[in-house]
Short mmCIF file of C-alpha atoms in Angstrom, two decimals:
data_model
loop_
_atom_site.label_atom_id
_atom_site.label_comp_id
_atom_site.label_asym_id
_atom_site.label_seq_id
_atom_site.Cartn_x
_atom_site.Cartn_y
_atom_site.Cartn_z
CA MET A 1149 7.84 -102.33 -43.22
CA THR A 1150 5.41 -102.46 -40.37
CA ALA A 1151 4.09 -105.52 -38.53
CA HIS A 1152 0.76 -105.40 -39.88
CA GLN A 1153 2.31 -105.45 -43.56
CA ASN A 1154 4.73 -108.46 -42.32
CA ALA A 1155 1.61 -110.00 -41.18
CA THR A 1156 -0.39 -109.67 -44.29
CA ILE A 1157 2.61 -111.17 -46.54
CA SER A 1158 3.04 -114.16 -43.98
CA ILE A 1159 -0.62 -115.05 -44.53
CA GLU A 1160 -0.31 -114.99 -48.32
CA VAL A 1161 2.67 -117.84 -48.23
CA SER A 1162 0.17 -120.81 -48.39
CA ASP A 1163 2.53 -123.07 -49.91
CA PHE A 1164 6.47 -123.71 -50.34
CA LEU A 1165 8.44 -124.44 -53.33
CA LEU A 1166 11.02 -127.56 -52.85
CA ASN A 1167 14.30 -126.44 -54.76
CA CYS A 1168 15.65 -129.73 -55.29
CA PHE A 1169 18.98 -129.76 -57.05
CA VAL A 1170 17.64 -126.88 -59.34
CA ARG A 1171 21.28 -125.91 -60.35
CA SER A 1172 22.03 -129.54 -61.56
CA PRO A 1173 19.16 -130.91 -63.63
CA ASN A 1174 21.17 -133.80 -64.57
CA TRP A 1175 21.55 -135.06 -60.98
CA GLN A 1176 17.72 -135.19 -61.17
CA LEU A 1177 17.77 -137.42 -64.16
CA TRP A 1178 20.33 -139.56 -63.13
CA LEU A 1179 19.01 -139.81 -59.45
CA SER A 1180 15.29 -140.60 -60.41
CA LEU A 1181 16.09 -144.17 -61.73
CA PRO A 1182 18.04 -145.61 -58.74
CA LEU A 1183 15.60 -143.82 -56.18
CA SER A 1184 12.52 -145.26 -57.98
CA LEU A 1185 14.03 -148.66 -57.99
CA LEU A 1186 15.14 -148.52 -54.38
CA PHE A 1187 11.52 -147.23 -53.67
CA LEU A 1188 9.77 -150.10 -55.29
CA LEU A 1189 12.43 -152.31 -53.70
CA ALA A 1190 11.62 -151.05 -50.33
CA MET A 1191 7.84 -151.29 -50.98
CA GLY A 1192 7.90 -154.60 -52.24
CA ALA A 1193 10.26 -156.23 -49.98
CA ASN A 1194 8.81 -154.79 -46.85
CA GLY A 1195 5.29 -155.85 -48.23
CA ILE A 1196 6.39 -159.36 -48.51
CA LEU A 1197 7.88 -159.49 -45.32
CA LEU A 1198 4.55 -158.23 -43.55
CA ILE A 1199 2.39 -160.79 -45.62
CA THR A 1200 4.85 -163.77 -44.72
CA ILE A 1201 4.75 -162.89 -41.00
CA GLN A 1202 1.07 -162.34 -41.04
CA LEU A 1203 0.33 -165.53 -42.79
CA GLU A 1204 3.03 -167.95 -41.27
CA ALA A 1205 1.78 -169.08 -37.86
CA SER A 1206 5.26 -170.25 -36.87
CA LEU A 1207 6.46 -166.53 -37.25
CA HIS A 1208 3.77 -165.39 -34.75
CA GLU A 1209 6.51 -164.56 -32.10
CA PRO A 1210 7.64 -161.43 -30.43
CA MET A 1211 10.88 -160.96 -32.62
CA TYR A 1212 8.92 -160.90 -36.04
CA TYR A 1213 6.03 -158.87 -34.31
CA LEU A 1214 8.95 -156.04 -33.91
CA LEU A 1215 10.27 -156.82 -37.53
CA SER A 1216 6.64 -156.16 -38.77
CA LEU A 1217 6.63 -153.12 -36.81
CA LEU A 1218 10.05 -151.68 -38.39
CA SER A 1219 8.80 -152.65 -41.87
CA LEU A 1220 5.52 -150.80 -41.38
CA LEU A 1221 7.69 -147.62 -40.13
CA ASP A 1222 10.11 -147.99 -43.42
CA MET A 1223 7.26 -147.97 -45.57
CA VAL A 1224 5.47 -144.95 -44.07
CA LEU A 1225 8.84 -143.06 -44.18
CA CYS A 1226 9.29 -143.99 -47.88
CA LEU A 1227 5.59 -143.03 -48.95
CA THR A 1228 6.05 -139.67 -47.10
CA VAL A 1229 9.31 -138.55 -48.89
CA ILE A 1230 9.91 -140.58 -52.13
CA PRO A 1231 6.89 -139.96 -54.17
CA LYS A 1232 7.05 -136.33 -53.64
CA VAL A 1233 10.93 -136.37 -54.68
CA LEU A 1234 10.28 -138.08 -57.76
CA THR A 1235 7.29 -136.03 -58.84
CA ILE A 1236 9.78 -133.11 -58.38
CA PHE A 1237 12.33 -134.90 -60.64
CA TRP A 1238 9.77 -136.21 -63.30
CA PHE A 1239 7.15 -133.57 -63.65
CA ASP A 1240 8.88 -130.28 -61.86
CA PHE A 1241 5.96 -130.30 -59.18
CA LYS A 1242 7.84 -128.22 -56.93
CA SER A 1243 4.97 -126.79 -54.85
CA ILE A 1244 3.75 -128.29 -51.43
CA SER A 1245 1.22 -126.86 -49.51
CA PHE A 1246 1.90 -125.02 -46.13
CA TYR A 1247 0.03 -127.71 -43.99
CA ALA A 1248 1.48 -130.66 -46.28
CA CYS A 1249 4.73 -129.43 -45.60
CA PHE A 1250 4.54 -129.21 -41.88
CA LEU A 1251 2.61 -132.73 -42.04
CA GLN A 1252 5.70 -134.37 -43.83
CA MET A 1253 7.99 -132.75 -41.20
CA TYR A 1254 6.08 -134.22 -38.49
CA ILE A 1255 5.85 -137.76 -39.80
CA MET A 1256 9.59 -137.72 -40.85
CA ASN A 1257 10.77 -136.66 -37.35
CA CYS A 1258 8.33 -138.83 -35.44
CA PHE A 1259 8.72 -142.08 -37.60
CA LEU A 1260 12.56 -141.83 -37.56
CA ALA A 1261 12.52 -141.65 -33.86
CA MET A 1262 10.11 -144.69 -33.76
CA GLU A 1263 12.38 -146.40 -35.85
CA SER A 1264 15.37 -145.82 -33.55
CA CYS A 1265 13.30 -146.95 -30.66
CA THR A 1266 12.24 -150.04 -32.37
CA PHE A 1267 16.11 -150.97 -32.83
CA MET A 1268 16.54 -150.23 -29.30
CA VAL A 1269 13.54 -152.85 -28.12
CA MET A 1270 14.87 -155.07 -30.75
CA ALA A 1271 18.51 -155.09 -29.16
CA TYR A 1272 16.99 -155.60 -25.57
CA ASP A 1273 15.30 -158.65 -27.03
CA ARG A 1274 18.48 -160.08 -28.51
CA TYR A 1275 20.03 -159.26 -24.98
CA ILE A 1276 17.56 -161.29 -23.34
CA ALA A 1277 17.69 -164.27 -25.75
CA ILE A 1278 21.75 -164.60 -25.63
CA CYS A 1279 22.20 -163.60 -21.81
CA HIS A 1280 18.97 -165.00 -20.18
CA PRO A 1281 17.80 -167.65 -22.54
CA LEU A 1282 15.82 -169.66 -20.08
CA ARG A 1283 13.81 -166.37 -19.06
CA TYR A 1284 13.28 -165.40 -22.60
CA SER A 1285 9.99 -166.81 -23.00
CA SER A 1286 8.75 -165.51 -19.57
CA ILE A 1287 10.05 -161.67 -20.12
CA ILE A 1288 9.66 -161.44 -24.09
CA THR A 1289 5.80 -162.11 -24.07
CA ASP A 1290 3.24 -160.63 -26.44
CA GLN A 1291 2.05 -158.46 -23.54
CA PHE A 1292 5.47 -157.17 -23.41
CA ILE A 1293 5.52 -156.41 -27.32
CA ALA A 1294 2.34 -154.76 -26.87
CA LYS A 1295 3.55 -152.31 -24.06
CA ALA A 1296 6.87 -151.69 -26.04
CA ALA A 1297 4.75 -150.59 -29.06
CA ILE A 1298 2.72 -148.22 -27.13
CA PHE A 1299 6.04 -146.82 -25.47
CA ILE A 1300 7.37 -146.34 -28.86
CA LEU A 1301 4.27 -144.58 -30.41
CA ALA A 1302 3.62 -142.48 -27.15
CA ARG A 1303 7.24 -141.36 -26.66
CA ASN A 1304 7.90 -140.40 -29.90
CA VAL A 1305 4.54 -138.70 -31.05
CA LEU A 1306 4.76 -136.69 -27.81
CA PHE A 1307 8.28 -135.60 -28.15
CA THR A 1308 8.33 -134.88 -31.95
CA VAL A 1309 4.89 -132.85 -32.26
CA PRO A 1310 6.62 -129.42 -31.16
CA ILE A 1311 8.96 -129.58 -33.89
CA PRO A 1312 6.46 -128.68 -36.76
CA ILE A 1313 4.22 -126.69 -34.25
CA LEU A 1314 7.18 -124.32 -33.58
CA SER A 1315 8.06 -124.18 -37.42
CA ALA A 1316 4.33 -123.43 -38.13
CA GLN A 1317 4.15 -120.73 -35.76
CA LEU A 1318 6.90 -118.74 -37.32
CA SER A 1319 6.20 -115.71 -39.66
CA TYR A 1320 7.22 -116.25 -43.15
CA CYS A 1321 7.57 -112.91 -44.88
CA GLY A 1322 7.33 -113.77 -48.46
CA ARG A 1323 10.07 -116.28 -48.81
CA ASN A 1324 8.90 -119.64 -49.66
CA VAL A 1325 11.64 -121.57 -51.66
CA ILE A 1326 12.98 -124.40 -49.49
CA GLU A 1327 16.49 -125.32 -50.54
CA ASN A 1328 15.62 -128.99 -50.16
CA CYS A 1329 13.91 -132.09 -51.60
CA ILE A 1330 12.06 -132.41 -48.43
CA CYS A 1331 10.41 -130.13 -45.71
CA ALA A 1332 13.19 -130.64 -43.16
CA ASN A 1333 12.86 -128.57 -40.07
CA MET A 1334 15.56 -126.22 -40.36
CA SER A 1335 15.43 -125.94 -44.11
CA VAL A 1336 12.04 -124.48 -43.54
CA SER A 1337 12.62 -122.63 -40.41
CA ARG A 1338 15.36 -120.76 -42.19
CA LEU A 1339 12.95 -118.96 -44.43
CA SER A 1340 11.29 -117.22 -41.46
CA CYS A 1341 11.74 -113.64 -40.63
CA ASP A 1342 11.44 -114.45 -36.72
CA ASP A 1343 14.17 -115.54 -34.43
CA ILE A 1344 14.51 -119.29 -34.76
CA THR A 1345 17.05 -120.09 -31.64
CA ILE A 1346 14.15 -122.06 -30.06
CA ASN A 1347 13.58 -124.26 -32.95
CA ARG A 1348 17.30 -124.88 -33.25
CA LEU A 1349 17.69 -125.71 -29.46
CA TYR A 1350 14.31 -127.90 -29.50
CA GLN A 1351 15.49 -130.03 -32.68
CA PHE A 1352 19.05 -130.41 -31.13
CA ALA A 1353 17.62 -131.40 -27.59
CA ALA A 1354 14.88 -133.82 -29.06
CA GLY A 1355 17.53 -135.24 -31.29
CA TRP A 1356 20.07 -136.11 -28.93
CA THR A 1357 17.45 -137.01 -26.10
CA LEU A 1358 15.52 -139.58 -28.53
CA LEU A 1359 18.24 -140.94 -30.99
CA GLY A 1360 21.00 -140.42 -28.50
CA SER A 1361 19.49 -142.42 -25.70
CA ASP A 1362 18.52 -145.12 -27.91
CA LEU A 1363 21.99 -145.49 -29.44
CA ILE A 1364 23.48 -145.64 -25.92
CA LEU A 1365 21.06 -148.41 -24.83
CA ILE A 1366 21.73 -150.35 -27.98
CA PHE A 1367 25.58 -150.08 -27.47
CA LEU A 1368 25.06 -151.24 -23.78
CA SER A 1369 23.08 -154.38 -25.08
CA TYR A 1370 25.45 -155.36 -27.56
CA THR A 1371 28.48 -154.87 -25.15
CA LEU A 1372 26.62 -157.40 -22.75
CA ILE A 1373 25.79 -159.44 -25.62
CA LEU A 1374 29.29 -159.89 -26.72
CA ARG A 1375 30.63 -160.19 -23.22
CA ALA A 1376 28.04 -163.18 -22.60
CA VAL A 1377 28.98 -164.76 -25.97
CA LEU A 1378 32.74 -164.56 -25.44
CA ARG A 1379 32.16 -166.58 -22.23
CA LEU A 1380 30.34 -169.45 -24.12
CA LYS A 1381 32.53 -172.57 -24.20
CA ALA A 1382 30.36 -175.05 -26.05
CA GLU A 1383 31.45 -176.02 -29.66
CA GLY A 1384 29.74 -173.82 -31.98
CA ALA A 1385 27.87 -171.72 -29.63
CA VAL A 1386 29.49 -168.49 -30.16
CA ALA A 1387 28.66 -168.65 -33.86
CA LYS A 1388 25.17 -169.47 -33.34
CA ALA A 1389 24.79 -166.90 -30.76
CA LEU A 1390 26.15 -164.37 -32.79
CA SER A 1391 24.05 -165.29 -36.03
CA THR A 1392 20.73 -164.70 -33.99
CA CYS A 1393 21.69 -161.14 -33.30
CA GLY A 1394 23.87 -160.55 -36.45
CA SER A 1395 20.75 -159.11 -38.75
CA HIS A 1396 19.80 -156.91 -35.97
CA PHE A 1397 23.56 -155.66 -35.36
CA ILE A 1398 24.17 -155.06 -39.32
CA LEU A 1399 20.94 -152.73 -39.66
CA ILE A 1400 21.29 -151.18 -36.60
CA LEU A 1401 25.00 -150.12 -37.80
CA PHE A 1402 23.82 -149.12 -41.29
CA PHE A 1403 21.15 -146.82 -39.59
CA SER A 1404 23.54 -145.48 -37.03
CA THR A 1405 26.42 -144.89 -39.83
CA ILE A 1406 24.21 -143.16 -42.32
CA LEU A 1407 22.72 -140.98 -39.65
CA LEU A 1408 26.10 -140.02 -38.48
CA VAL A 1409 27.49 -139.28 -41.82
CA PHE A 1410 24.45 -136.70 -42.22
CA ILE A 1411 25.01 -134.94 -38.85
CA LEU A 1412 28.79 -134.71 -39.79
CA THR A 1413 28.10 -133.25 -43.32
CA HIS A 1414 25.83 -130.74 -41.75
CA VAL A 1415 28.57 -129.86 -39.02
CA ALA A 1416 31.04 -129.47 -41.95
CA LYS A 1417 28.76 -128.05 -44.47
CA LYS A 1418 31.01 -125.26 -45.46
CA LYS A 1419 33.63 -128.02 -46.82
CA VAL A 1420 31.09 -129.96 -48.54
CA SER A 1421 28.67 -129.42 -51.61
CA PRO A 1422 25.23 -128.23 -50.18
CA TYR A 1423 23.80 -130.95 -52.16
CA VAL A 1424 25.38 -133.73 -50.24
CA PRO A 1425 23.37 -133.26 -46.94
CA VAL A 1426 20.18 -132.88 -49.22
CA LEU A 1427 20.95 -136.13 -50.89
CA LEU A 1428 21.83 -137.81 -47.65
CA ASN A 1429 18.56 -136.71 -46.08
CA VAL A 1430 16.67 -138.39 -49.40
CA LEU A 1431 18.61 -141.46 -49.22
CA HIS A 1432 17.97 -142.12 -45.41
CA HIS A 1433 14.37 -142.59 -45.97
CA VAL A 1434 14.86 -145.15 -48.65
CA ILE A 1435 18.05 -147.19 -48.52
CA PRO A 1436 17.63 -148.47 -44.88
CA ALA A 1437 13.82 -149.25 -45.93
CA ALA A 1438 15.13 -151.51 -48.95
CA ILE A 1439 18.02 -153.11 -47.03
CA ASN A 1440 16.34 -154.10 -43.62
CA PRO A 1441 13.94 -156.86 -45.09
CA ILE A 1442 16.80 -158.19 -47.63
CA VAL A 1443 18.99 -158.61 -44.66
CA TYR A 1444 16.37 -160.56 -42.38
CA GLY A 1445 15.06 -162.54 -45.45
CA VAL A 1446 18.81 -163.57 -46.25
CA ARG A 1447 20.08 -164.12 -42.77
CA THR A 1448 17.15 -165.51 -41.01
CA GLN A 1449 16.35 -169.17 -41.84
CA GLU A 1450 12.75 -169.03 -40.58
CA ILE A 1451 11.84 -165.81 -42.80
CA LYS A 1452 13.45 -167.43 -45.95
CA GLN A 1453 11.49 -170.70 -45.44
CA GLY A 1454 8.26 -168.70 -44.96
CA ILE A 1455 8.58 -166.92 -48.11
CA GLN A 1456 9.79 -169.82 -49.94
CA ARG A 1457 6.56 -171.60 -48.70
CA LEU A 1458 4.17 -168.87 -49.92
CA LEU A 1459 5.61 -168.75 -53.02
CA LYS A 1460 5.09 -172.46 -53.54
CA LYS A 1461 1.43 -171.91 -52.58
CA GLY A 1462 1.10 -168.96 -54.83
CA TRP A 1463 2.49 -170.85 -57.84
#
């Protein structure tokens, strides 16, 4: 086949088909119910959290602004992935346009990195609150949060934009069936008849540079927090200090664990079912989003009281 024929065929690939658990249709049926419930929970809980923080003047503080940002990122990730997966499960709408696929790829990579970066800033916030409490109000200001938000946006938008661009520039020689529920970078790139070494290297480098550096800084922050907490001698001070950052740590641990499991299943993909990484990839966009606001609602007294006041006003 000539290069001209290849080019002609590649132009004809105007959409992709998401081959989502096609060999196990029962999986689609059984997964659709918990997935739709998790989606509704994630959207509803994050929506309530955002409204509560917006309407309650007592929650207009830097820590809660960061929590609002986290909720927004979770909602965007959910809306980018889950509705499309559910339409495949319920209506067998597997087709996704060429540009919609690469847009989904970009949003997933960018917002996942932004979420990781937000956790890192939240860990720094807790470090200052525990280790330098007298300086907290002068360091963690509204201006600091604004600068942190700009950094989160700029760093991750710039570093992740080459991922869909590199994939979109590949030649797709007639193959358009993606063995995944979503437009994951490597699942799409494998369909190309070009060499995808650069795509693999950039995905690996960007992933470890962004997520890896965030996790190192988060670990460092909590190591310093733990060291400072263990030095406290006042009665009940340790429990109080740990409770102020317990919610953050639970969510960061869960986020990191599910990400680590996903990476390990990819590394050991010959030993596990090919559906396992696909399922983990989908769940990683909805489970943290559903759990984050619940953990904060249960563990943070100010948020709990704010929600109760809103409910009373509503009634």
